[in-house]
Amino acid sequence: MIRIFVTGGTFDKKYDELTGSLSFDDTHLPEMLRLGRCRVDVSVRTLMMIDSLQMTDADRALIVEQCRHAGESQIVVTHGTDTMVDTARALANASLGTKTIVLTGAMVPYAFGSSDGLFNLGSALSFVQVLAPGVYVAMNGRYFDWNKVRKNTQTGVFEAI
Amino acid sequence: MIRIFVTGGTFDKKYDELTGSLSFDDTHLPEMLRLGRCRVDVSVRTLMMIDSLQMTDADRALIVEQCRHAGESQIVVTHGTDTMVDTARALANASLGTKTIVLTGAMVPYAFGSSDGLFNLGSALSFVQVLAPGVYVAMNGRYFDWNKVRKNTQTGVFEAI
Amino acid sequence: MIRIFVTGGTFDKKYDELTGSLSFDDTHLPEMLRLGRCRVDVSVRTLMMIDSLQMTDADRALIVEQCRHAGESQIVVTHGTDTMVDTARALANASLGTKTIVLTGAMVPYAFGSSDGLFNLGSALSFVQVLAPGVYVAMNGRYFDWNKVRKNTQTGVFEAI
Amino acid sequence: MIRIFVTGGTFDKKYDELTGSLSFDDTHLPEMLRLGRCRVDVSVRTLMMIDSLQMTDADRALIVEQCRHAGESQIVVTHGTDTMVDTARALANASLGTKTIVLTGAMVPYAFGSSDGLFNLGSALSFVQVLAPGVYVAMNGRYFDWNKVRKNTQTGVFEAI
């Protein structure tokens, strides 16, 4: 059984046609898992639905505690890309021991035709099943140890440091 | 560097609007990798572009030889789902030693809105980077050893045996 | 009030993931009208769900009778493109008097990402509201009198004759 | 020959993956016409690429002058929905005589999977070919005289007044 914690981010942004702006509503995760014909046993829980630039220390503490108390040893966290590495660090510093935690996100909302979300979800769900315990970021088809990655804000690409 | 060998299958079926039927043209792999913002170093080569129900022993021998002579130790093979397990067996019987080979495909063509292809590609590219040498099938978000999987033709789902 | 009669055709073809072939199931019309935020008062009825190459004289007679007995004076018929002109002729020969009937279809199934279906539906629903009584084909953003059009089978384009 | 003037609006909004916000780039009109297999003779010109809430009197004057000097007597203007009716009024007040001008737009950007844009474009291009000279708004599958329509900001639907 794999646990998926949803925190929002570009992954789940939708277009609000009355205001003409981007907003959050329900997560697209169940629909994405259905589209991927995913038969891994997963349990999805939405912790928050926010832009990761708005994420506070209290939000991160909540994510850490949810990961700590989850019964599953394999956890995927969907997250905005801007501060994904910060949350990865918070999780790593919490010493969650024997758990494999993979953070992923998207550069373009799933609801857009051109989203990388489905690719990234397939990638994160796969990495979490085979990587050793630890905290990782899965983006651009690659995985990175939490402390060896940064988002290049000029290119939008995650790269090793 | 990961090698991707394209053999066709549902993954790459397109709708031929003049004949009103499904056919093959060029592979969608480069477009899918672009959509996934994939930054893994990959090299794509099309070996054939056929429905896997049409695949002959000679076709399988060609796939085996291409995998044997590839310089890369991580190989993804895109393949029709109907005989994917047969090709996995042929590859396993060829004793390719230290290579990790992951076969994947799709239940719905990538060109359709509702395809599982992007999810499966993200999954296969991730598994191939971390699994031990051997031959595997990656479908439905899971991976299977080549000799422990079958496609359930009633449900379209790959399941462990 | 506009009546929409559904007869199948490429418009409504779907991909059957268990057989790997194209087939018909329910019509996509209601979903398409929803996507188009259509607020025209329409009533959708499925008469048949077939490839227009399979359409018999009896099928055409049924379409004619349904148009004759419809209470609405504006009627859109969704139809396979291959014999759309034949059905238009059958309707014209039936002398339905004061009704405006517009036949339309698609070169690529709506369920595919690259379909012309939504464009054609918007077009046909618009033409039917403003054209004088008669029988027309609406394809490629144009409308044609029933007896001044043919499908160019080499290009897939409807052209004036 | 139909002239299409592009002014921006939701139609052409794109998702900027580096800033995580909506922005404008090139128009999607040529791609949409290709998708619709449109064979009407059209000439597309981008006048501006803005949110219609930002549209000034000077912008409207520019649109009016471009319509006045266009050689075509059938003109489609793509426009943000929020002030589409204002621009329609400016065009009507300019007494452009024998021209048929149809304004259209979209509630959801074309680049999103769930856009009404293709439906609306098919509709506007059809209405402009058959309506008498005048200024019209084409939305929701309907057409309205410029002075008999408003956008209901609660529902996002254009309705007759």
XYZ file of C-alpha atoms in Angstrom, chain D residues 2-160:
159
model
C -13.241 36.263 -43.982
C -11.022 38.480 -41.862
C -10.255 37.392 -38.301
C -8.960 40.039 -35.919
C -7.364 38.673 -32.755
C -7.418 40.841 -29.622
C -6.508 38.269 -26.967
C -8.897 37.348 -24.191
C -9.303 34.000 -22.496
C -9.225 32.340 -25.914
C -5.507 32.846 -26.151
C -4.362 32.727 -22.543
C -1.563 30.298 -21.913
C 0.012 28.920 -18.777
C 3.460 30.325 -18.187
C 5.270 27.483 -16.512
C 8.127 29.606 -15.219
C 5.953 32.125 -13.404
C 3.022 29.815 -12.690
C 0.567 32.377 -14.006
C -1.576 33.006 -17.063
C -0.120 35.092 -19.838
C -0.338 35.765 -23.547
C 2.039 34.669 -26.258
C 1.085 33.994 -29.863
C -2.513 33.394 -30.844
C -3.833 29.849 -31.116
C -6.099 30.776 -34.023
C -4.076 29.153 -36.832
C -3.796 25.910 -34.826
C -7.533 25.968 -34.117
C -8.399 26.514 -37.771
C -6.139 23.594 -38.664
C -7.778 21.385 -36.045
C -11.213 22.323 -37.379
C -10.020 21.400 -40.894
C -11.350 24.843 -41.791
C -11.368 25.459 -45.548
C -13.014 28.827 -45.458
C -10.679 31.416 -46.895
C -9.586 33.361 -43.811
C -6.945 35.945 -43.081
C -5.849 36.220 -39.440
C -4.334 39.380 -37.980
C -3.426 39.983 -34.353
C -4.312 43.541 -33.277
C -3.429 43.164 -29.622
C -3.067 40.378 -27.101
C -4.706 41.538 -23.899
C -7.210 40.694 -21.226
C -10.376 42.555 -22.209
C -10.604 44.085 -18.722
C -7.443 46.010 -19.676
C -8.867 47.224 -22.966
C -8.858 51.021 -23.292
C -10.871 53.380 -25.483
C -7.799 53.748 -27.651
C -7.676 49.963 -28.102
C -11.337 49.964 -29.116
C -10.737 52.801 -31.538
C -7.985 50.734 -33.121
C -10.303 47.745 -33.524
C -12.957 49.983 -35.082
C -10.484 51.467 -37.562
C -9.141 48.057 -38.519
C -12.673 46.833 -39.207
C -13.445 50.006 -41.157
C -10.426 49.624 -43.416
C -10.563 45.876 -43.859
C -11.291 44.875 -47.441
C -13.437 41.947 -46.294
C -17.124 42.391 -45.600
C -17.217 39.466 -43.128
C -15.168 39.914 -39.971
C -14.734 37.797 -36.830
C -13.184 39.459 -33.773
C -11.844 37.217 -30.990
C -12.158 39.041 -27.712
C -12.180 38.616 -23.943
C -15.712 37.994 -22.699
C -15.774 40.594 -19.941
C -15.993 43.634 -22.206
C -16.999 42.004 -25.483
C -20.334 43.789 -25.425
C -18.586 47.168 -24.983
C -16.489 46.625 -28.070
C -19.546 45.434 -29.978
C -21.215 48.749 -29.092
C -18.188 50.739 -30.243
C -18.265 48.885 -33.548
C -21.998 49.401 -33.982
C -21.708 53.109 -33.216
C -19.038 53.463 -35.890
C -21.571 52.754 -38.638
C -19.470 50.348 -40.652
C -22.255 49.937 -43.128
C -22.311 46.795 -45.122
C -20.078 44.678 -42.945
C -21.076 41.656 -40.887
C -18.971 41.621 -37.724
C -19.179 38.771 -35.209
C -17.370 38.912 -31.861
C -16.586 35.694 -30.050
C -14.390 34.461 -27.235
C -14.045 31.653 -24.740
C -14.750 31.001 -21.080
C -11.764 28.647 -20.803
C -8.433 29.050 -22.641
C -8.055 26.959 -25.756
C -4.852 25.470 -24.372
C -6.885 23.813 -21.586
C -8.464 20.487 -22.313
C -11.926 21.714 -21.431
C -12.130 24.830 -23.576
C -15.222 26.017 -25.390
C -12.983 27.893 -27.824
C -13.138 25.503 -30.776
C -16.921 25.274 -30.545
C -17.226 29.063 -30.424
C -14.846 29.582 -33.336
C -16.823 27.144 -35.473
C -19.972 28.974 -34.472
C -18.691 32.524 -35.133
C -17.194 31.607 -38.505
C -20.518 30.109 -39.526
C -22.711 32.968 -38.348
C -20.535 35.555 -40.073
C -21.117 33.866 -43.419
C -24.900 34.103 -43.303
C -25.997 36.946 -41.043
C -27.041 40.274 -42.533
C -24.689 43.232 -42.139
C -24.487 44.329 -38.519
C -22.588 43.703 -35.302
C -23.194 40.512 -33.344
C -21.928 38.532 -30.379
C -21.654 34.747 -30.858
C -21.369 32.781 -27.623
C -22.929 29.641 -26.146
C -23.971 28.426 -29.596
C -26.194 31.488 -30.096
C -25.876 34.861 -31.764
C -27.127 38.156 -30.372
C -27.543 41.614 -31.820
C -24.898 43.848 -30.224
C -27.497 45.803 -28.232
C -29.533 42.861 -27.018
C -26.993 40.909 -25.012
C -25.113 40.950 -21.746
C -22.718 38.586 -20.033
C -24.211 37.283 -16.818
C -21.199 37.538 -14.523
C -22.747 35.151 -11.996
C -23.118 32.294 -14.451
C -20.631 33.192 -17.166
C -23.382 32.829 -19.762
C -24.335 35.382 -22.422
C -28.034 36.118 -22.335
C -30.554 38.161 -24.286
